[in-house]
Amino acid sequence: MTMATLERRAVLGLGGALAAGVTLAPGMTLLAAPAERTEASAGRRWAMLIDTNKCTPNCTSCLSACRKENNVPLFGEASRDIHWIRKVEIRDKEQRRPTVNLPVLCNHCENPPCVHVCPTEASFVRKDGIVLVDEHRCIGCRYCMIACPYKARSLVYHETKRGPESNPEVPIRSKGVVEKCTFCVHRLDNGQMPACVEACQGEGKGAMLFGDLNDPRSEIAKRLHTVATKTIRADLGLKPRVYYQGL
């Protein structure tokens, strides 16, 4: 057993003790304050619409923008590299429909199974419906990774360091925690679009659209009322917030 393992177990043990309350002296108990979480407006319902007719196989603008914006590392190991968003090719087995290429990411479900199975409440839902991970609570059990039907979560297997090109607005994740797409929550809170959407509308093909479904004037709300869309694994009843046109 390595010293790092011992240190991590010691920290986790302390965290558990604080969560339960530690008696310092008779009649005096130290209770841990819950992790601070950014509040958001419950009146918003963020969602993404991806037009697969515009998403071409060779375009990786959204992938590159996501990795750069969120300091998503590559370790050079196919089985352990982290991808917040990835391109997937879907073929019709009977060859009656053309092959479709589409980005897949965390779907920020209204009924997220990752949140339900998390034993430490590290996975949680903001008031505006964005599903996030509190790395200070995450113990790396990977229950959430198993529960996610979109394979949108990754465990950080290696230590990562901040480099000269790292985005200072996004933290560098610790080894042993789970991470995933956040809809670029730090950008949303500043009135900006997610990096992938901005890149797709700029240097990409304009396949991605993002906005507030609760705002009837928003482009995405209007589009979802006028075009046929689908969600991935709608049969699971998770109510994902990433919609696809042309799927």
Tab-separated table of N, CA, C and O in Angstrom, residues 126-232:
chain	number	residue	atom	x	y	z
A	126	ARG	N	-27.996	21.075	-9.723
A	126	ARG	CA	-28.230	22.481	-9.386
A	126	ARG	C	-29.698	22.821	-9.593
A	126	ARG	O	-30.447	22.077	-10.217
A	127	LYS	N	-30.098	23.976	-9.104
A	127	LYS	CA	-31.489	24.390	-9.239
A	127	LYS	C	-31.920	24.516	-10.692
A	127	LYS	O	-33.097	24.335	-11.019
A	128	ASP	N	-30.951	24.828	-11.573
A	128	ASP	CA	-31.301	24.966	-12.985
A	128	ASP	C	-31.195	23.652	-13.744
A	128	ASP	O	-31.299	23.619	-14.961
A	129	GLY	N	-30.979	22.549	-13.007
A	129	GLY	CA	-30.985	21.225	-13.620
A	129	GLY	C	-29.650	20.708	-14.097
A	129	GLY	O	-29.574	19.573	-14.579
A	130	ILE	N	-28.591	21.477	-13.970
A	130	ILE	CA	-27.272	21.006	-14.400
A	130	ILE	C	-26.730	20.010	-13.381
A	130	ILE	O	-26.726	20.279	-12.181
A	131	VAL	N	-26.287	18.856	-13.861
A	131	VAL	CA	-25.740	17.809	-13.000
A	131	VAL	C	-24.240	18.037	-12.852
A	131	VAL	O	-23.522	18.127	-13.848
A	132	LEU	N	-23.770	18.122	-11.617
A	132	LEU	CA	-22.361	18.402	-11.346
A	132	LEU	C	-21.774	17.382	-10.380
A	132	LEU	O	-22.511	16.595	-9.765
A	133	VAL	N	-20.448	17.416	-10.229
A	133	VAL	CA	-19.742	16.533	-9.302
A	133	VAL	C	-18.912	17.387	-8.347
A	133	VAL	O	-18.109	18.214	-8.785
A	134	ASP	N	-19.123	17.201	-7.056
A	134	ASP	CA	-18.316	17.870	-6.036
A	134	ASP	C	-17.115	16.971	-5.751
A	134	ASP	O	-17.248	15.939	-5.095
A	135	GLU	N	-15.941	17.344	-6.279
A	135	GLU	CA	-14.778	16.463	-6.150
A	135	GLU	C	-14.328	16.298	-4.706
A	135	GLU	O	-13.634	15.335	-4.370
A	136	HIS	N	-14.712	17.217	-3.832
A	136	HIS	CA	-14.323	17.104	-2.426
A	136	HIS	C	-15.118	16.016	-1.705
A	136	HIS	O	-14.712	15.543	-0.643
A	137	ARG	N	-16.245	15.635	-2.287
A	137	ARG	CA	-17.055	14.563	-1.707
A	137	ARG	C	-16.851	13.235	-2.421
A	137	ARG	O	-17.198	12.186	-1.890
A	138	CYS	N	-16.338	13.295	-3.653
A	138	CYS	CA	-16.184	12.079	-4.457
A	138	CYS	C	-15.104	11.178	-3.873
A	138	CYS	O	-13.988	11.623	-3.587
A	139	ILE	N	-15.423	9.894	-3.726
A	139	ILE	CA	-14.459	8.924	-3.200
A	139	ILE	C	-13.994	7.958	-4.285
A	139	ILE	O	-13.311	6.973	-4.006
A	140	GLY	N	-14.389	8.217	-5.522
A	140	GLY	CA	-13.917	7.388	-6.631
A	140	GLY	C	-14.495	5.996	-6.673
A	140	GLY	O	-13.875	5.078	-7.225
A	141	CYS	N	-15.686	5.799	-6.130
A	141	CYS	CA	-16.288	4.457	-6.107
A	141	CYS	C	-16.762	4.010	-7.487
A	141	CYS	O	-16.936	2.820	-7.741
A	142	ARG	N	-17.033	4.968	-8.371
A	142	ARG	CA	-17.430	4.729	-9.763
A	142	ARG	C	-18.840	4.153	-9.923
A	142	ARG	O	-19.194	3.653	-10.993
A	143	TYR	N	-19.646	4.205	-8.877
A	143	TYR	CA	-21.040	3.778	-9.018
A	143	TYR	C	-21.742	4.613	-10.095
A	143	TYR	O	-22.552	4.111	-10.873
A	144	CYS	N	-21.440	5.913	-10.120
A	144	CYS	CA	-22.082	6.809	-11.081
A	144	CYS	C	-21.696	6.455	-12.509
A	144	CYS	O	-22.514	6.568	-13.429
A	145	MET	N	-20.458	6.027	-12.712
A	145	MET	CA	-20.002	5.651	-14.044
A	145	MET	C	-20.772	4.433	-14.551
A	145	MET	O	-21.112	4.344	-15.736
A	146	ILE	N	-21.041	3.511	-13.654
A	146	ILE	CA	-21.788	2.306	-14.015
A	146	ILE	C	-23.248	2.652	-14.310
A	146	ILE	O	-23.864	2.103	-15.220
A	147	ALA	N	-23.796	3.602	-13.540
A	147	ALA	CA	-25.209	3.946	-13.672
A	147	ALA	C	-25.501	4.772	-14.923
A	147	ALA	O	-26.617	4.722	-15.458
A	148	CYS	N	-24.519	5.516	-15.421
A	148	CYS	CA	-24.752	6.408	-16.565
A	148	CYS	C	-24.894	5.610	-17.867
A	148	CYS	O	-23.950	4.937	-18.291
A	149	PRO	N	-26.045	5.693	-18.538
A	149	PRO	CA	-26.223	4.932	-19.783
A	149	PRO	C	-25.506	5.569	-20.970
A	149	PRO	O	-25.423	4.966	-22.038
A	150	TYR	N	-24.976	6.777	-20.798
A	150	TYR	CA	-24.317	7.483	-21.888
A	150	TYR	C	-22.794	7.385	-21.821
A	150	TYR	O	-22.103	7.967	-22.655
A	151	LYS	N	-22.288	6.679	-20.814
A	151	LYS	CA	-20.841	6.531	-20.620
A	151	LYS	C	-20.154	7.895	-20.668
A	151	LYS	O	-19.119	8.079	-21.314
A	152	ALA	N	-20.743	8.843	-19.963
A	152	ALA	CA	-20.291	10.230	-20.032
A	152	ALA	C	-19.364	10.625	-18.890
A	152	ALA	O	-18.968	11.784	-18.801
A	153	ARG	N	-19.030	9.675	-18.002
A	153	ARG	CA	-18.190	10.002	-16.849
A	153	ARG	C	-16.855	9.269	-16.923
A	153	ARG	O	-16.782	8.166	-17.459
A	154	SER	N	-15.821	9.896	-16.367
A	154	SER	CA	-14.478	9.308	-16.388
A	154	SER	C	-13.832	9.440	-15.018
A	154	SER	O	-14.043	10.439	-14.320
A	155	LEU	N	-13.042	8.452	-14.660
A	155	LEU	CA	-12.264	8.521	-13.431
A	155	LEU	C	-10.880	9.085	-13.769
A	155	LEU	O	-10.271	8.698	-14.755
A	156	VAL	N	-10.407	9.991	-12.933
A	156	VAL	CA	-9.073	10.561	-13.130
A	156	VAL	C	-8.064	9.589	-12.530
A	156	VAL	O	-7.922	9.496	-11.307
A	157	TYR	N	-7.371	8.849	-13.382
A	157	TYR	CA	-6.440	7.820	-12.925
A	157	TYR	C	-5.063	8.383	-12.583
A	157	TYR	O	-4.296	7.742	-11.883
A	158	HIS	N	-4.725	9.544	-13.111
A	158	HIS	CA	-3.378	10.091	-12.926
A	158	HIS	C	-3.446	11.505	-12.350
A	158	HIS	O	-4.433	12.219	-12.535
A	159	GLU	N	-2.382	11.894	-11.692
A	159	GLU	CA	-2.272	13.268	-11.213
A	159	GLU	C	-2.154	14.198	-12.429
A	159	GLU	O	-1.490	13.889	-13.409
A	160	THR	N	-2.822	15.335	-12.358
A	160	THR	CA	-2.740	16.323	-13.430
A	160	THR	C	-2.201	17.630	-12.857
A	160	THR	O	-2.431	17.942	-11.681
A	161	LYS	N	-1.500	18.379	-13.699
A	161	LYS	CA	-0.910	19.637	-13.257
A	161	LYS	C	-1.370	20.773	-14.156
A	161	LYS	O	-1.661	20.577	-15.329
A	162	ARG	N	-1.434	21.957	-13.581
A	162	ARG	CA	-1.812	23.131	-14.355
A	162	ARG	C	-0.640	23.576	-15.214
A	162	ARG	O	0.477	23.753	-14.725
A	163	GLY	N	-0.886	23.738	-16.514
A	163	GLY	CA	0.145	24.166	-17.433
A	163	GLY	C	-0.030	25.621	-17.834
A	163	GLY	O	-0.991	26.280	-17.429
A	164	PRO	N	0.887	26.131	-18.657
A	164	PRO	CA	0.815	27.532	-19.067
A	164	PRO	C	-0.417	27.872	-19.892
A	164	PRO	O	-0.834	29.034	-19.948
A	165	GLU	N	-1.028	26.868	-20.543
A	165	GLU	CA	-2.206	27.109	-21.367
A	165	GLU	C	-3.496	26.699	-20.667
A	165	GLU	O	-4.567	26.729	-21.279
A	166	SER	N	-3.417	26.327	-19.403
A	166	SER	CA	-4.610	25.913	-18.665
A	166	SER	C	-5.545	27.091	-18.440
A	166	SER	O	-5.104	28.230	-18.255
A	167	ASN	N	-6.832	26.805	-18.439
A	167	ASN	CA	-7.836	27.837	-18.174
A	167	ASN	C	-7.906	28.070	-16.661
A	167	ASN	O	-8.301	27.180	-15.911
A	168	PRO	N	-7.561	29.264	-16.170
A	168	PRO	CA	-7.549	29.519	-14.734
A	168	PRO	C	-8.931	29.519	-14.091
A	168	PRO	O	-9.050	29.422	-12.873
A	169	GLU	N	-9.986	29.608	-14.913
A	169	GLU	CA	-11.344	29.635	-14.373
A	169	GLU	C	-11.861	28.242	-14.041
A	169	GLU	O	-12.906	28.102	-13.403
A	170	VAL	N	-11.145	27.216	-14.487
A	170	VAL	CA	-11.583	25.833	-14.255
A	170	VAL	C	-10.509	25.111	-13.458
A	170	VAL	O	-9.333	25.120	-13.830
A	171	PRO	N	-10.871	24.464	-12.347
A	171	PRO	CA	-9.868	23.785	-11.517
A	171	PRO	C	-9.295	22.542	-12.185
A	171	PRO	O	-9.913	21.961	-13.079
A	172	ILE	N	-8.105	22.162	-11.745
A	172	ILE	CA	-7.501	20.904	-12.171
A	172	ILE	C	-7.977	19.818	-11.221
A	172	ILE	O	-7.840	19.933	-10.012
A	173	ARG	N	-8.589	18.777	-11.747
A	173	ARG	CA	-9.161	17.742	-10.898
A	173	ARG	C	-8.096	16.880	-10.228
A	173	ARG	O	-7.006	16.688	-10.746
A	174	SER	N	-8.450	16.338	-9.090
A	174	SER	CA	-7.536	15.495	-8.322
A	174	SER	C	-7.592	14.052	-8.804
A	174	SER	O	-8.595	13.596	-9.356
A	175	LYS	N	-6.519	13.329	-8.581
A	175	LYS	CA	-6.484	11.903	-8.896
A	175	LYS	C	-7.486	11.156	-8.017
A	175	LYS	O	-7.615	11.430	-6.829
A	176	GLY	N	-8.210	10.229	-8.631
A	176	GLY	CA	-9.125	9.396	-7.865
A	176	GLY	C	-10.548	9.904	-7.793
A	176	GLY	O	-11.374	9.344	-7.076
A	177	VAL	N	-10.883	10.972	-8.546
A	177	VAL	CA	-12.252	11.481	-8.551
A	177	VAL	C	-12.854	11.304	-9.943
A	177	VAL	O	-12.149	11.078	-10.917
A	178	VAL	N	-14.164	11.430	-10.021
A	178	VAL	CA	-14.875	11.290	-11.287
A	178	VAL	C	-15.206	12.680	-11.825
A	178	VAL	O	-15.543	13.575	-11.064
A	179	GLU	N	-15.092	12.843	-13.135
A	179	GLU	CA	-15.448	14.123	-13.737
A	179	GLU	C	-16.244	13.906	-15.017
A	179	GLU	O	-16.288	12.793	-15.558
A	180	LYS	N	-16.848	14.989	-15.506
A	180	LYS	CA	-17.703	14.904	-16.691
A	180	LYS	C	-18.055	16.301	-17.185
A	180	LYS	O	-17.658	17.298	-16.594
A	181	CYS	N	-18.816	16.362	-18.268
A	181	CYS	CA	-19.301	17.626	-18.819
A	181	CYS	C	-20.140	18.383	-17.799
A	181	CYS	O	-20.960	17.796	-17.079
A	182	THR	N	-19.930	19.693	-17.750
A	182	THR	CA	-20.692	20.548	-16.819
A	182	THR	C	-21.572	21.544	-17.560
A	182	THR	O	-22.115	22.457	-16.941
A	183	PHE	N	-21.712	21.388	-18.884
A	183	PHE	CA	-22.356	22.413	-19.718
A	183	PHE	C	-21.599	23.731	-19.594
A	183	PHE	O	-22.184	24.807	-19.770
A	184	CYS	N	-20.298	23.653	-19.242
A	184	CYS	CA	-19.474	24.854	-19.025
A	184	CYS	C	-20.194	25.814	-18.077
A	184	CYS	O	-20.436	26.980	-18.398
A	185	VAL	N	-20.513	25.313	-16.897
A	185	VAL	CA	-21.317	26.078	-15.950
A	185	VAL	C	-20.678	27.419	-15.597
A	185	VAL	O	-21.381	28.400	-15.336
A	186	HIS	N	-19.343	27.480	-15.588
A	186	HIS	CA	-18.673	28.747	-15.282
A	186	HIS	C	-18.935	29.791	-16.363
A	186	HIS	O	-18.986	30.990	-16.080
A	187	ARG	N	-19.113	29.353	-17.589
A	187	ARG	CA	-19.448	30.268	-18.678
A	187	ARG	C	-20.914	30.676	-18.626
A	187	ARG	O	-21.259	31.843	-18.850
A	188	LEU	N	-21.785	29.724	-18.328
A	188	LEU	CA	-23.207	30.040	-18.225
A	188	LEU	C	-23.464	31.095	-17.155
A	188	LEU	O	-24.271	32.017	-17.355
A	189	ASP	N	-22.780	30.955	-16.026
A	189	ASP	CA	-22.968	31.907	-14.939
A	189	ASP	C	-22.447	33.297	-15.292
A	189	ASP	O	-22.756	34.270	-14.600
A	190	ASN	N	-21.658	33.381	-16.365
A	190	ASN	CA	-21.155	34.671	-16.850
A	190	ASN	C	-21.880	35.132	-18.109
A	190	ASN	O	-21.423	36.048	-18.800
A	191	GLY	N	-22.993	34.452	-18.419
A	191	GLY	CA	-23.787	34.859	-19.571
A	191	GLY	C	-23.255	34.396	-20.907
A	191	GLY	O	-23.649	34.932	-21.954
A	192	GLN	N	-22.375	33.371	-20.913
A	192	GLN	CA	-21.804	32.857	-22.155
A	192	GLN	C	-22.364	31.480	-22.483
A	192	GLN	O	-22.954	30.817	-21.629
A	193	MET	N	-22.144	31.055	-23.717
A	193	MET	CA	-22.544	29.731	-24.152
A	193	MET	C	-21.475	28.708	-23.784
A	193	MET	O	-20.307	29.068	-23.592
A	194	PRO	N	-21.817	27.412	-23.698
A	194	PRO	CA	-20.794	26.379	-23.518
A	194	PRO	C	-19.764	26.462	-24.633
A	194	PRO	O	-20.088	26.824	-25.773
A	195	ALA	N	-18.525	26.114	-24.320
A	195	ALA	CA	-17.434	26.243	-25.289
A	195	ALA	C	-17.681	25.426	-26.554
A	195	ALA	O	-17.357	25.865	-27.663
A	196	CYS	N	-18.249	24.237	-26.410
A	196	CYS	CA	-18.495	23.383	-27.576
A	196	CYS	C	-19.497	24.031	-28.528
A	196	CYS	O	-19.340	23.970	-29.750
A	197	VAL	N	-20.518	24.655	-27.971
A	197	VAL	CA	-21.554	25.302	-28.785
A	197	VAL	C	-20.973	26.514	-29.504
A	197	VAL	O	-21.220	26.734	-30.700
A	198	GLU	N	-20.195	27.297	-28.778
A	198	GLU	CA	-19.570	28.482	-29.368
A	198	GLU	C	-18.642	28.093	-30.522
A	198	GLU	O	-18.638	28.733	-31.573
A	199	ALA	N	-17.868	27.027	-30.331
A	199	ALA	CA	-16.952	26.569	-31.377
A	199	ALA	C	-17.709	26.012	-32.576
A	199	ALA	O	-17.338	26.240	-33.728
A	200	CYS	N	-18.781	25.288	-32.311
A	200	CYS	CA	-19.579	24.696	-33.389
A	200	CYS	C	-20.239	25.774	-34.232
A	200	CYS	O	-20.322	25.663	-35.460
A	201	GLN	N	-20.703	26.838	-33.600
A	201	GLN	CA	-21.355	27.916	-34.334
A	201	GLN	C	-20.353	28.813	-35.044
A	201	GLN	O	-20.702	29.517	-35.992
A	202	GLY	N	-19.090	28.764	-34.585
A	202	GLY	CA	-18.061	29.580	-35.204
A	202	GLY	C	-17.296	28.833	-36.271
A	202	GLY	O	-17.595	28.909	-37.463
A	203	GLU	N	-16.304	28.039	-35.839
A	203	GLU	CA	-15.457	27.307	-36.785
A	203	GLU	C	-16.069	25.994	-37.232
A	203	GLU	O	-15.590	25.365	-38.177
A	204	GLY	N	-17.125	25.540	-36.554
A	204	GLY	CA	-17.759	24.275	-36.913
A	204	GLY	C	-18.855	24.438	-37.947
A	204	GLY	O	-18.836	25.362	-38.767
A	205	LYS	N	-19.838	23.554	-37.901
A	205	LYS	CA	-20.897	23.544	-38.905
A	205	LYS	C	-22.230	24.088	-38.388
A	205	LYS	O	-23.247	24.013	-39.077
A	206	GLY	N	-22.243	24.605	-37.182
A	206	GLY	CA	-23.482	25.163	-36.638
A	206	GLY	C	-24.497	24.109	-36.262
A	206	GLY	O	-25.711	24.351	-36.340
A	207	ALA	N	-24.033	22.940	-35.856
A	207	ALA	CA	-24.949	21.841	-35.533
A	207	ALA	C	-25.510	21.945	-34.118
A	207	ALA	O	-26.542	21.342	-33.815
A	208	MET	N	-24.838	22.697	-33.251
A	208	MET	CA	-25.232	22.750	-31.843
A	208	MET	C	-26.006	24.020	-31.511
A	208	MET	O	-25.639	25.121	-31.933
A	209	LEU	N	-27.057	23.831	-30.729
A	209	LEU	CA	-27.864	24.954	-30.255
A	209	LEU	C	-28.088	24.763	-28.765
A	209	LEU	O	-28.356	23.650	-28.308
A	210	PHE	N	-27.984	25.844	-27.995
A	210	PHE	CA	-28.106	25.746	-26.538
A	210	PHE	C	-28.966	26.891	-26.021
A	210	PHE	O	-28.937	27.997	-26.550
A	211	GLY	N	-29.743	26.600	-24.977
A	211	GLY	CA	-30.556	27.667	-24.409
A	211	GLY	C	-31.465	27.192	-23.306
A	211	GLY	O	-31.375	26.056	-22.835
A	212	ASP	N	-32.367	28.078	-22.902
A	212	ASP	CA	-33.287	27.852	-21.789
A	212	ASP	C	-34.644	27.416	-22.326
A	212	ASP	O	-35.337	28.200	-22.988
A	213	LEU	N	-35.030	26.191	-22.019
A	213	LEU	CA	-36.316	25.676	-22.497
A	213	LEU	C	-37.500	26.379	-21.841
A	213	LEU	O	-38.607	26.382	-22.383
A	214	ASN	N	-37.269	26.957	-20.671
A	214	ASN	CA	-38.358	27.654	-19.979
A	214	ASN	C	-38.620	29.044	-20.550
A	214	ASN	O	-39.582	29.703	-20.154
A	215	ASP	N	-37.769	29.477	-21.455
A	215	ASP	CA	-37.961	30.765	-22.112
A	215	ASP	C	-38.560	30.523	-23.491
A	215	ASP	O	-37.860	30.085	-24.407
A	216	PRO	N	-39.867	30.792	-23.678
A	216	PRO	CA	-40.504	30.498	-24.965
A	216	PRO	C	-39.925	31.316	-26.116
A	216	PRO	O	-40.117	30.973	-27.282
A	217	ARG	N	-39.182	32.380	-25.799
A	217	ARG	CA	-38.584	33.217	-26.846
A	217	ARG	C	-37.225	32.698	-27.288
A	217	ARG	O	-36.677	33.180	-28.278
A	218	SER	N	-36.666	31.728	-26.555
A	218	SER	CA	-35.339	31.218	-26.897
A	218	SER	C	-35.399	30.408	-28.184
A	218	SER	O	-36.416	29.784	-28.515
A	219	GLU	N	-34.280	30.409	-28.926
A	219	GLU	CA	-34.211	29.701	-30.195
A	219	GLU	C	-34.433	28.203	-30.018
A	219	GLU	O	-35.099	27.557	-30.820
A	220	ILE	N	-33.879	27.642	-28.932
A	220	ILE	CA	-34.009	26.195	-28.737
A	220	ILE	C	-35.448	25.807	-28.412
A	220	ILE	O	-35.940	24.767	-28.869
A	221	ALA	N	-36.143	26.630	-27.646
A	221	ALA	CA	-37.539	26.336	-27.321
A	221	ALA	C	-38.395	26.370	-28.585
A	221	ALA	O	-39.274	25.518	-28.784
A	222	LYS	N	-38.137	27.337	-29.441
A	222	LYS	CA	-38.894	27.442	-30.695
A	222	LYS	C	-38.589	26.252	-31.600
A	222	LYS	O	-39.497	25.693	-32.225
A	223	ARG	N	-37.303	25.882	-31.664
A	223	ARG	CA	-36.907	24.788	-32.550
A	223	ARG	C	-37.519	23.460	-32.116
A	223	ARG	O	-37.967	22.665	-32.958
A	224	LEU	N	-37.532	23.204	-30.826
A	224	LEU	CA	-38.072	21.931	-30.339
A	224	LEU	C	-39.578	21.819	-30.576
A	224	LEU	O	-40.123	20.709	-30.546
A	225	HIS	N	-40.238	22.947	-30.799
A	225	HIS	CA	-41.663	22.924	-31.087
A	225	HIS	C	-41.956	22.802	-32.577
A	225	HIS	O	-43.104	22.562	-32.967
A	226	THR	N	-40.918	22.950	-33.396
A	226	THR	CA	-41.166	22.960	-34.839
A	226	THR	C	-40.482	21.825	-35.598
A	226	THR	O	-40.855	21.555	-36.748
A	227	VAL	N	-39.500	21.156	-34.984
A	227	VAL	CA	-38.813	20.067	-35.687
A	227	VAL	C	-38.919	18.779	-34.870
A	227	VAL	O	-39.093	18.811	-33.645
A	228	ALA	N	-38.812	17.661	-35.557
A	228	ALA	CA	-38.844	16.360	-34.883
A	228	ALA	C	-37.486	16.083	-34.256
A	228	ALA	O	-36.450	16.200	-34.912
A	229	THR	N	-37.498	15.735	-32.973
A	229	THR	CA	-36.255	15.451	-32.262
A	229	THR	C	-36.385	14.150	-31.469
A	229	THR	O	-37.489	13.683	-31.198
A	230	LYS	N	-35.228	13.608	-31.109
A	230	LYS	CA	-35.184	12.412	-30.273
A	230	LYS	C	-34.128	12.596	-29.193
A	230	LYS	O	-33.226	13.420	-29.315
A	231	THR	N	-34.246	11.797	-28.145
A	231	THR	CA	-33.204	11.721	-27.127
A	231	THR	C	-32.678	10.295	-27.103
A	231	THR	O	-33.366	9.364	-27.527
A	232	ILE	N	-31.453	10.124	-26.618
A	232	ILE	CA	-30.861	8.794	-26.537
A	232	ILE	C	-31.417	8.056	-25.325
A	232	ILE	O	-31.433	8.590	-24.220
